[in-house]
mmCIF file with all atom_site columns, C-alpha atoms in Angstrom:
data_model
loop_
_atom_site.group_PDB
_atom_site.id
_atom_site.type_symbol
_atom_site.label_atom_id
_atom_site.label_alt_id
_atom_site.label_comp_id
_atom_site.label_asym_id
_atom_site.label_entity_id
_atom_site.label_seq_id
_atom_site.pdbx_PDB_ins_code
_atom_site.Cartn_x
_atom_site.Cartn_y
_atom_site.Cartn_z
_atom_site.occupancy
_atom_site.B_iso_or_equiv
_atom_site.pdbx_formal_charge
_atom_site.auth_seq_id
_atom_site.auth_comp_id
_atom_site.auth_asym_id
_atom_site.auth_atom_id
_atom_site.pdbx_PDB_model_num
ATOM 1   C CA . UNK A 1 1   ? 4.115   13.749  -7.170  1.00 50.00 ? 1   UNK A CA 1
ATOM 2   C CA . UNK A 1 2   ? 6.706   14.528  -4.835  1.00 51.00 ? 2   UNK A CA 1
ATOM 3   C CA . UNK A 1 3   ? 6.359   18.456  -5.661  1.00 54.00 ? 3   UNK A CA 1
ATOM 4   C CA . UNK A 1 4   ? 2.492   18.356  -5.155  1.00 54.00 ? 4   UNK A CA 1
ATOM 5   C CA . UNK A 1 5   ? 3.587   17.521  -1.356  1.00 57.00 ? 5   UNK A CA 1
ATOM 6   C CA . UNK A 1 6   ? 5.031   21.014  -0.283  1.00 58.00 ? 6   UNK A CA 1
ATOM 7   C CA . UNK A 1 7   ? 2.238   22.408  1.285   1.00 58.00 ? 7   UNK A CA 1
ATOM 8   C CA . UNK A 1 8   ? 2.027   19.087  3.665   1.00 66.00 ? 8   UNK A CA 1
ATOM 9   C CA . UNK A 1 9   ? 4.375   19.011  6.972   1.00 76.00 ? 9   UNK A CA 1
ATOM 10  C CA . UNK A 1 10  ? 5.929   15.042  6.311   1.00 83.00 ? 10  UNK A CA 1
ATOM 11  C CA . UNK A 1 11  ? 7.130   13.805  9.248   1.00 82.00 ? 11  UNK A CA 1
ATOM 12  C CA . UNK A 1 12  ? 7.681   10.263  8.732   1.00 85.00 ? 12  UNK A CA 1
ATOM 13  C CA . UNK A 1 13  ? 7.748   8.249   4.888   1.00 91.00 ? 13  UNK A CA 1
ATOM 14  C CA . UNK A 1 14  ? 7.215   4.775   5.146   1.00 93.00 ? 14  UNK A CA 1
ATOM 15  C CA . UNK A 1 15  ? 7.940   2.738   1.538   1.00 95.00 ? 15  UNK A CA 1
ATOM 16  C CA . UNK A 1 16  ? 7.516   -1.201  -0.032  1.00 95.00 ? 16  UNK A CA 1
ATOM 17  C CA . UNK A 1 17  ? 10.779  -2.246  -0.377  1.00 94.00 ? 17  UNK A CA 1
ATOM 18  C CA . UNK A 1 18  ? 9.856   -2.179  -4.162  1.00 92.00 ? 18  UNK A CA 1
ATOM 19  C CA . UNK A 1 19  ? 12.437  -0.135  -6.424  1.00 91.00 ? 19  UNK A CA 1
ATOM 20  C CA . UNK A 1 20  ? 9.563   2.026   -7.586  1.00 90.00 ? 20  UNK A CA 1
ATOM 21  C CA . UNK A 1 21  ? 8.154   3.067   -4.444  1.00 92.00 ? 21  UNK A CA 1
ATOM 22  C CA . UNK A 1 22  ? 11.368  3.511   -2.634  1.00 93.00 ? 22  UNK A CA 1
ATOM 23  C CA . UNK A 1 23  ? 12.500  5.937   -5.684  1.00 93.00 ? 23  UNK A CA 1
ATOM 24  C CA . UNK A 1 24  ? 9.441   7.684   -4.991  1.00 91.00 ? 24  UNK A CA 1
ATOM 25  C CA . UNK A 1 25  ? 9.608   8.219   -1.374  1.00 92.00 ? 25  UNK A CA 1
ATOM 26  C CA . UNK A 1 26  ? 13.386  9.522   -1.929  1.00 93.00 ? 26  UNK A CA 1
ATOM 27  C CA . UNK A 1 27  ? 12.253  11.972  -4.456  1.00 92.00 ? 27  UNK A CA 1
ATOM 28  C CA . UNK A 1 28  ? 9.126   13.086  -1.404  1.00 90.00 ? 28  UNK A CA 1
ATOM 29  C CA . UNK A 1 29  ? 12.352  13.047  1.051   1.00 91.00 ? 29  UNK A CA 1
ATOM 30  C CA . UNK A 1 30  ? 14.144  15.434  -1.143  1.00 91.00 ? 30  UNK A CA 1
ATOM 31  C CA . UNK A 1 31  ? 11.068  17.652  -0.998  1.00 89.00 ? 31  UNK A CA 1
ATOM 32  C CA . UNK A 1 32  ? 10.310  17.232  2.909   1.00 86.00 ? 32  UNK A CA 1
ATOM 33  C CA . UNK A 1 33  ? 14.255  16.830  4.324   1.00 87.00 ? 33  UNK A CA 1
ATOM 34  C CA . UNK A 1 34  ? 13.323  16.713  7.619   1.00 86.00 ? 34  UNK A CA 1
ATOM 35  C CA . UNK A 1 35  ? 11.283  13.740  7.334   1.00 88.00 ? 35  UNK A CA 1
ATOM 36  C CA . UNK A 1 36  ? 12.471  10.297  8.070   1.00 88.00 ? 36  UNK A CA 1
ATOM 37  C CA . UNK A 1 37  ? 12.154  7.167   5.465   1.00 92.00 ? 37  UNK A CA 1
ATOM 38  C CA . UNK A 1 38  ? 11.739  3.561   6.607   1.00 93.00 ? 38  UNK A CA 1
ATOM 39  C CA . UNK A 1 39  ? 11.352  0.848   4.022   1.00 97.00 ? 39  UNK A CA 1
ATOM 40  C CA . UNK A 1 40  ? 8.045   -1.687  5.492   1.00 96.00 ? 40  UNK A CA 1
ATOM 41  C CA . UNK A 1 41  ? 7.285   -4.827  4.094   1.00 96.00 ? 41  UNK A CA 1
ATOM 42  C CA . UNK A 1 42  ? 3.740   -4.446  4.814   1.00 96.00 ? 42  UNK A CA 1
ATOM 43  C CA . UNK A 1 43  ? 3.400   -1.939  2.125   1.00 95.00 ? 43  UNK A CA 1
ATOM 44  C CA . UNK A 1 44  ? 4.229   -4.550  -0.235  1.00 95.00 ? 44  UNK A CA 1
ATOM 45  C CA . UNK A 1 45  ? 1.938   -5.013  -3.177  1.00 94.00 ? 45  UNK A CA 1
ATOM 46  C CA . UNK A 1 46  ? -0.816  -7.481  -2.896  1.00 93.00 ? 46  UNK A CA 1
ATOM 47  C CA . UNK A 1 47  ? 1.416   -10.267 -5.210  1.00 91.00 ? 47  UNK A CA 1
ATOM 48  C CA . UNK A 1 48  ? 4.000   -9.464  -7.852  1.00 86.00 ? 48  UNK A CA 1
ATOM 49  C CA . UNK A 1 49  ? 4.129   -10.792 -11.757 1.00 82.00 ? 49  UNK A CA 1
ATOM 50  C CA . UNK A 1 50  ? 8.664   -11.364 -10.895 1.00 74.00 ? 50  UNK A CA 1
ATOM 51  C CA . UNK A 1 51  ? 9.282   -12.324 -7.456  1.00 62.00 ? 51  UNK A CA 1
ATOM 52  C CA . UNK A 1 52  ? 12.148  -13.974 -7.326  1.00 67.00 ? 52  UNK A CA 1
ATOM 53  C CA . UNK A 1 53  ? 11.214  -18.043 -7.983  1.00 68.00 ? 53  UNK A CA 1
ATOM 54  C CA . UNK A 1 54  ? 7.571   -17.596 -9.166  1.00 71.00 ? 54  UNK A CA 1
ATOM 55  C CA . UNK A 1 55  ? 7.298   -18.538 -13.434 1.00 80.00 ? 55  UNK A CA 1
ATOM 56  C CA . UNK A 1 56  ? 4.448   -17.557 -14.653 1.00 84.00 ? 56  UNK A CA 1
ATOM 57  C CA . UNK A 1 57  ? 2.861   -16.079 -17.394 1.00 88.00 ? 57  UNK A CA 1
ATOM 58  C CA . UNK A 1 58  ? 1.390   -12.575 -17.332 1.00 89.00 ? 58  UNK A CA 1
ATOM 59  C CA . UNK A 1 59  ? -2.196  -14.123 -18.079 1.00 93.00 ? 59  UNK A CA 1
ATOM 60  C CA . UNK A 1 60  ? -1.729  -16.766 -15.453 1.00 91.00 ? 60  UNK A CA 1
ATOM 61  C CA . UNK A 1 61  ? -0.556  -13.872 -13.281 1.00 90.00 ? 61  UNK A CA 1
ATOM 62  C CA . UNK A 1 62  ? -3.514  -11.313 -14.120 1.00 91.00 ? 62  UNK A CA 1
ATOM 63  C CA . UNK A 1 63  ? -5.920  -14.378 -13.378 1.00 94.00 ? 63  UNK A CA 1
ATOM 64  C CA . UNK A 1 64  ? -4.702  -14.530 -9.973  1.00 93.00 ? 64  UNK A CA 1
ATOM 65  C CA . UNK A 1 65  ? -4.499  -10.970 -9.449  1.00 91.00 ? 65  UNK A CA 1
ATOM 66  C CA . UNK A 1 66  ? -8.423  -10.841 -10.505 1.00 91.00 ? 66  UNK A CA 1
ATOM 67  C CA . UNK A 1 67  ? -9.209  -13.765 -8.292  1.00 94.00 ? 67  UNK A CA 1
ATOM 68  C CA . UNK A 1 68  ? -7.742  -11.887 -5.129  1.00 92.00 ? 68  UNK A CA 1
ATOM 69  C CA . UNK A 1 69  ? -9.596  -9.118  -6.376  1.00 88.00 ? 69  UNK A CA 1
ATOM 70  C CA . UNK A 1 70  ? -13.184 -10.618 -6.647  1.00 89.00 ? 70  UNK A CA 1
ATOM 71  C CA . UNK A 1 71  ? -12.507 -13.362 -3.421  1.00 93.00 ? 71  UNK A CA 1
ATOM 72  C CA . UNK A 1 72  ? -10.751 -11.916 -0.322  1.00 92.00 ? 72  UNK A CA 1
ATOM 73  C CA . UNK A 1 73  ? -9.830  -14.821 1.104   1.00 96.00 ? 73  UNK A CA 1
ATOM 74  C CA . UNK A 1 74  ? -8.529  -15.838 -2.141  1.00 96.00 ? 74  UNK A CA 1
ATOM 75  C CA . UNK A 1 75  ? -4.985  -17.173 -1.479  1.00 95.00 ? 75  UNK A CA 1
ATOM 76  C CA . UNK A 1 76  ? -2.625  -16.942 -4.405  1.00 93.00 ? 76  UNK A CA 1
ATOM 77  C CA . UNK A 1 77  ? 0.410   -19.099 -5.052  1.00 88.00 ? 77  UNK A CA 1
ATOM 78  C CA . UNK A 1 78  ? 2.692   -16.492 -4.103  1.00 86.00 ? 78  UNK A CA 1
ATOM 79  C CA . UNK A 1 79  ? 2.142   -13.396 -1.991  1.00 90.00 ? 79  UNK A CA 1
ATOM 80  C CA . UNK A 1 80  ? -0.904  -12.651 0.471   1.00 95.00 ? 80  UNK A CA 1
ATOM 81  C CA . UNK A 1 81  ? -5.332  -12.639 -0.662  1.00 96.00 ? 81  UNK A CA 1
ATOM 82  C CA . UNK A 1 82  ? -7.000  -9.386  -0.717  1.00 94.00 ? 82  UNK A CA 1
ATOM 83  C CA . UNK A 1 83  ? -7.979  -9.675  3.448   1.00 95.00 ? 83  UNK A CA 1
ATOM 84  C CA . UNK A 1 84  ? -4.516  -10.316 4.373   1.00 97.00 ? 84  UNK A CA 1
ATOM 85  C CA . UNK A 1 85  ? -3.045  -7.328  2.416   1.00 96.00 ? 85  UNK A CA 1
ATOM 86  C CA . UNK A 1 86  ? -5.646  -4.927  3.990   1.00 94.00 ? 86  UNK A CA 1
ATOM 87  C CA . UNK A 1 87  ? -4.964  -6.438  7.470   1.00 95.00 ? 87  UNK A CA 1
ATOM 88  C CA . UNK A 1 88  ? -1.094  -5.795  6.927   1.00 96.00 ? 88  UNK A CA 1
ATOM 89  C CA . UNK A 1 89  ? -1.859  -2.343  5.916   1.00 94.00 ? 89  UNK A CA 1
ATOM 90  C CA . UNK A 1 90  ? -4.038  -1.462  8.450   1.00 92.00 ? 90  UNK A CA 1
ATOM 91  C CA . UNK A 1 91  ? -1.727  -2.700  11.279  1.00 94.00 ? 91  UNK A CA 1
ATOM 92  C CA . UNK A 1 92  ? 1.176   -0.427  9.614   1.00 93.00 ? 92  UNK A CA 1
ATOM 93  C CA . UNK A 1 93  ? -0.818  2.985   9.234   1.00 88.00 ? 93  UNK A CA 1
ATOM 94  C CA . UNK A 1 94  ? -1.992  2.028   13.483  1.00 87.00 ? 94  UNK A CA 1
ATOM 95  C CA . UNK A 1 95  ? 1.686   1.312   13.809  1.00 88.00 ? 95  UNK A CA 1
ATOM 96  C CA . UNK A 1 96  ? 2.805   4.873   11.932  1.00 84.00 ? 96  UNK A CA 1
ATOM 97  C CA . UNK A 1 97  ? 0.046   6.361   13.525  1.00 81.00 ? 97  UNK A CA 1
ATOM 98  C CA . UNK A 1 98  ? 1.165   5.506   16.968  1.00 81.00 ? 98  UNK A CA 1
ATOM 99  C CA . UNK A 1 99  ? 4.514   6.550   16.797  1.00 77.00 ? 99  UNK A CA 1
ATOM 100 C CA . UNK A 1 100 ? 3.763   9.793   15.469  1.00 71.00 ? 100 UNK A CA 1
ATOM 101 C CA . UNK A 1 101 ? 5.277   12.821  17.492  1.00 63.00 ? 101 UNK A CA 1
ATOM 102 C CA . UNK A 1 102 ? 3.303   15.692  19.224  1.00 60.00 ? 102 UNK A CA 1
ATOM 103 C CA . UNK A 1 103 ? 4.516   18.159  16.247  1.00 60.00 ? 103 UNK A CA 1
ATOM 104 C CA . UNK A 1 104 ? 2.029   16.084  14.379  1.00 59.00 ? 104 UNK A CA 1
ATOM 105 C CA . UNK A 1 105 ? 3.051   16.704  10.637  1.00 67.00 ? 105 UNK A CA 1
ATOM 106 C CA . UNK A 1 106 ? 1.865   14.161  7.882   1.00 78.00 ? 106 UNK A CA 1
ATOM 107 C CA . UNK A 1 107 ? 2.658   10.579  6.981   1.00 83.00 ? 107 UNK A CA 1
ATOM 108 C CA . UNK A 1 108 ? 3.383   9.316   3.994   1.00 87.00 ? 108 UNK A CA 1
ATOM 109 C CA . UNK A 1 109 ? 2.796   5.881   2.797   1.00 89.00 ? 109 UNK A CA 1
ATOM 110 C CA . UNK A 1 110 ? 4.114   4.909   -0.904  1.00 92.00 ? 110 UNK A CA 1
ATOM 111 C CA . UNK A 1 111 ? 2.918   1.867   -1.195  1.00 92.00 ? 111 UNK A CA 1
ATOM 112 C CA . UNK A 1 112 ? 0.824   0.029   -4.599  1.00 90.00 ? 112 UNK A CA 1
ATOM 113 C CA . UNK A 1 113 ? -2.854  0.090   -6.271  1.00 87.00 ? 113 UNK A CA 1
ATOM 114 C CA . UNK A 1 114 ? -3.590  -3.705  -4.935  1.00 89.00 ? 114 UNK A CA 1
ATOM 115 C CA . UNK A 1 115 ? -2.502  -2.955  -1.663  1.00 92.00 ? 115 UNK A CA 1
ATOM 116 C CA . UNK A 1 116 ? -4.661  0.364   -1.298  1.00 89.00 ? 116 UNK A CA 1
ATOM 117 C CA . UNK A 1 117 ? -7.380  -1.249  -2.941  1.00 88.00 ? 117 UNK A CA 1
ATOM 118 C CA . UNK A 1 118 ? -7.092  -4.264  -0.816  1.00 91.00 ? 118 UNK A CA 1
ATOM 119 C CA . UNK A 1 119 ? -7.115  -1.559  2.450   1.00 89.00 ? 119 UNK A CA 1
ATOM 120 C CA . UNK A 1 120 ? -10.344 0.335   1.447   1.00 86.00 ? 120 UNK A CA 1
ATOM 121 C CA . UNK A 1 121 ? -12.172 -2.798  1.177   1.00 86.00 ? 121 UNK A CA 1
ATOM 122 C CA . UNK A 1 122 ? -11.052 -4.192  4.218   1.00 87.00 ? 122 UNK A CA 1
ATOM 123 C CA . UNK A 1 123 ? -12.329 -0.847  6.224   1.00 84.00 ? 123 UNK A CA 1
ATOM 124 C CA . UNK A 1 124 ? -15.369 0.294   3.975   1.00 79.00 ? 124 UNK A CA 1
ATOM 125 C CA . UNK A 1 125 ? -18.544 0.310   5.584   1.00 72.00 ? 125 UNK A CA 1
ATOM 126 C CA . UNK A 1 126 ? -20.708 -2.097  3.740   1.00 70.00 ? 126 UNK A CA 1
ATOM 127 C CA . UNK A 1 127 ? -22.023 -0.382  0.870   1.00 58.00 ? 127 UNK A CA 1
ATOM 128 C CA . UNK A 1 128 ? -19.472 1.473   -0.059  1.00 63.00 ? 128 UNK A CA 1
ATOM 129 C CA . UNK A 1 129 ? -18.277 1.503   -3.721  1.00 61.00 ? 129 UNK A CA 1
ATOM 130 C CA . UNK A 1 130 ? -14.911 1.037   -3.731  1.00 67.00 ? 130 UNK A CA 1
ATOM 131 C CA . UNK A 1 131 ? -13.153 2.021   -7.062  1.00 68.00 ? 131 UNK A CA 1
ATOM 132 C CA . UNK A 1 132 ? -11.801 -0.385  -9.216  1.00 69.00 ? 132 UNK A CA 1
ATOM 133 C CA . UNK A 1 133 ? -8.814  0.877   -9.557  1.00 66.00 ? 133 UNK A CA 1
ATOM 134 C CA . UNK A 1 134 ? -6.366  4.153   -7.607  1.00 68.00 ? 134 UNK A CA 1
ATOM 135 C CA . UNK A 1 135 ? -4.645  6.159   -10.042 1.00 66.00 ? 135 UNK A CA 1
ATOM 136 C CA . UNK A 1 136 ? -0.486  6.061   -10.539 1.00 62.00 ? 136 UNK A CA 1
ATOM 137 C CA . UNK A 1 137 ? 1.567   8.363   -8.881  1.00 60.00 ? 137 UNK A CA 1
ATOM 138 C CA . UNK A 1 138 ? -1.817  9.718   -6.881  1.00 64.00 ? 138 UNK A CA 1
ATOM 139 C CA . UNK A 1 139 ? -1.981  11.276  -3.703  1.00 64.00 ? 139 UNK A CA 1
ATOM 140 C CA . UNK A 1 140 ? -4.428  10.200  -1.622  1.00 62.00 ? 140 UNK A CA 1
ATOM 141 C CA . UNK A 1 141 ? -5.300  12.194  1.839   1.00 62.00 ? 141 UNK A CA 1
ATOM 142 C CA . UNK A 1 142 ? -6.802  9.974   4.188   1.00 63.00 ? 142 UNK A CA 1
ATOM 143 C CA . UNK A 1 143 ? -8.865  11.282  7.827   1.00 60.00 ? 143 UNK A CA 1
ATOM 144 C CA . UNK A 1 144 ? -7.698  7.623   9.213   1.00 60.00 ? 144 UNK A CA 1
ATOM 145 C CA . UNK A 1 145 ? -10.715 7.757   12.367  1.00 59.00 ? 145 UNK A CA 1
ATOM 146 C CA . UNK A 1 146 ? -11.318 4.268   10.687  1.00 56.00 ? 146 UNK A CA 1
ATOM 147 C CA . UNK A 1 147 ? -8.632  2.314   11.569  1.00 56.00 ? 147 UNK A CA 1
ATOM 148 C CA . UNK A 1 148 ? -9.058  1.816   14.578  1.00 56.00 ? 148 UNK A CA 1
ATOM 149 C CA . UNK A 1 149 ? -12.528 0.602   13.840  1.00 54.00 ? 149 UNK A CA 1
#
């Protein structure tokens, strides 16, 4: 993943404090050293099967994950519903937007499927088909005229 980023100017990488994703933006750093890396909370995933004080079973896990998916507003036991994620998201790609410098090279954002997911339904027009699910490790160039919709 991190190789199939040469030919894009990275300014700034923002990462979930997740091991995976901040492994990932390291290995994009190593690729783009002049960029910057920031770990966000906001680009946390949607909720997680270990957090620390959450037992559960991966079915009782999966059924909340589908809930949030189908309902929104959906509020799981532990972490944020569908809206809330896509909110959070949306305020940090304004926020990474905003602070952007006049060189203008690319962000990155290495953040999880729910949470993406969770973004594109919160901006879609109505309509839309959103996919079920975004591929691992994917690359996903956005033209982010939305988000400010």
């Amino acid at each position: 993943m991190a190789a199939g980023m040469r030919a894009h100017s990275v300014e700034r990488i923002v990462s979930s404090p997740a091991r995976r994703a901040r492994q990932t933006a390291e290995a994009l750093r190593a690729e783009q050293p002049d960029a910057t890396v920031t770990v966000d909370a906001r680009a946390r995933e949607r909720i997680e099967f270990d957090p620390e004080g959450v037992d559960w079973t991966w079915d009782e896990f999966t059924a909340e994950w589908a809930r949030c998916a189908a309902d929104a507003d959906f509020e799981p036991r532990q972490g944020d519903s569908s809206r809330r994620t896509g909110q959070r998201m949306r305020e940090l790609l304004r926020e990474m937007l905003r602070e952007l410098t006049p060189r203008a090279g690319s962000l990155a954002l290495v953040t999880h499927e729910g949470a993406i997911l969770d973004l594109l339904r919160l901006v879609s027009p109505q309509g839309v088909v959103v996919p079920k699910h975004v591929r691992h490790a994917s690359v996903t160039p956005l033209d982010v005229a939305w988000l400010n919709d």
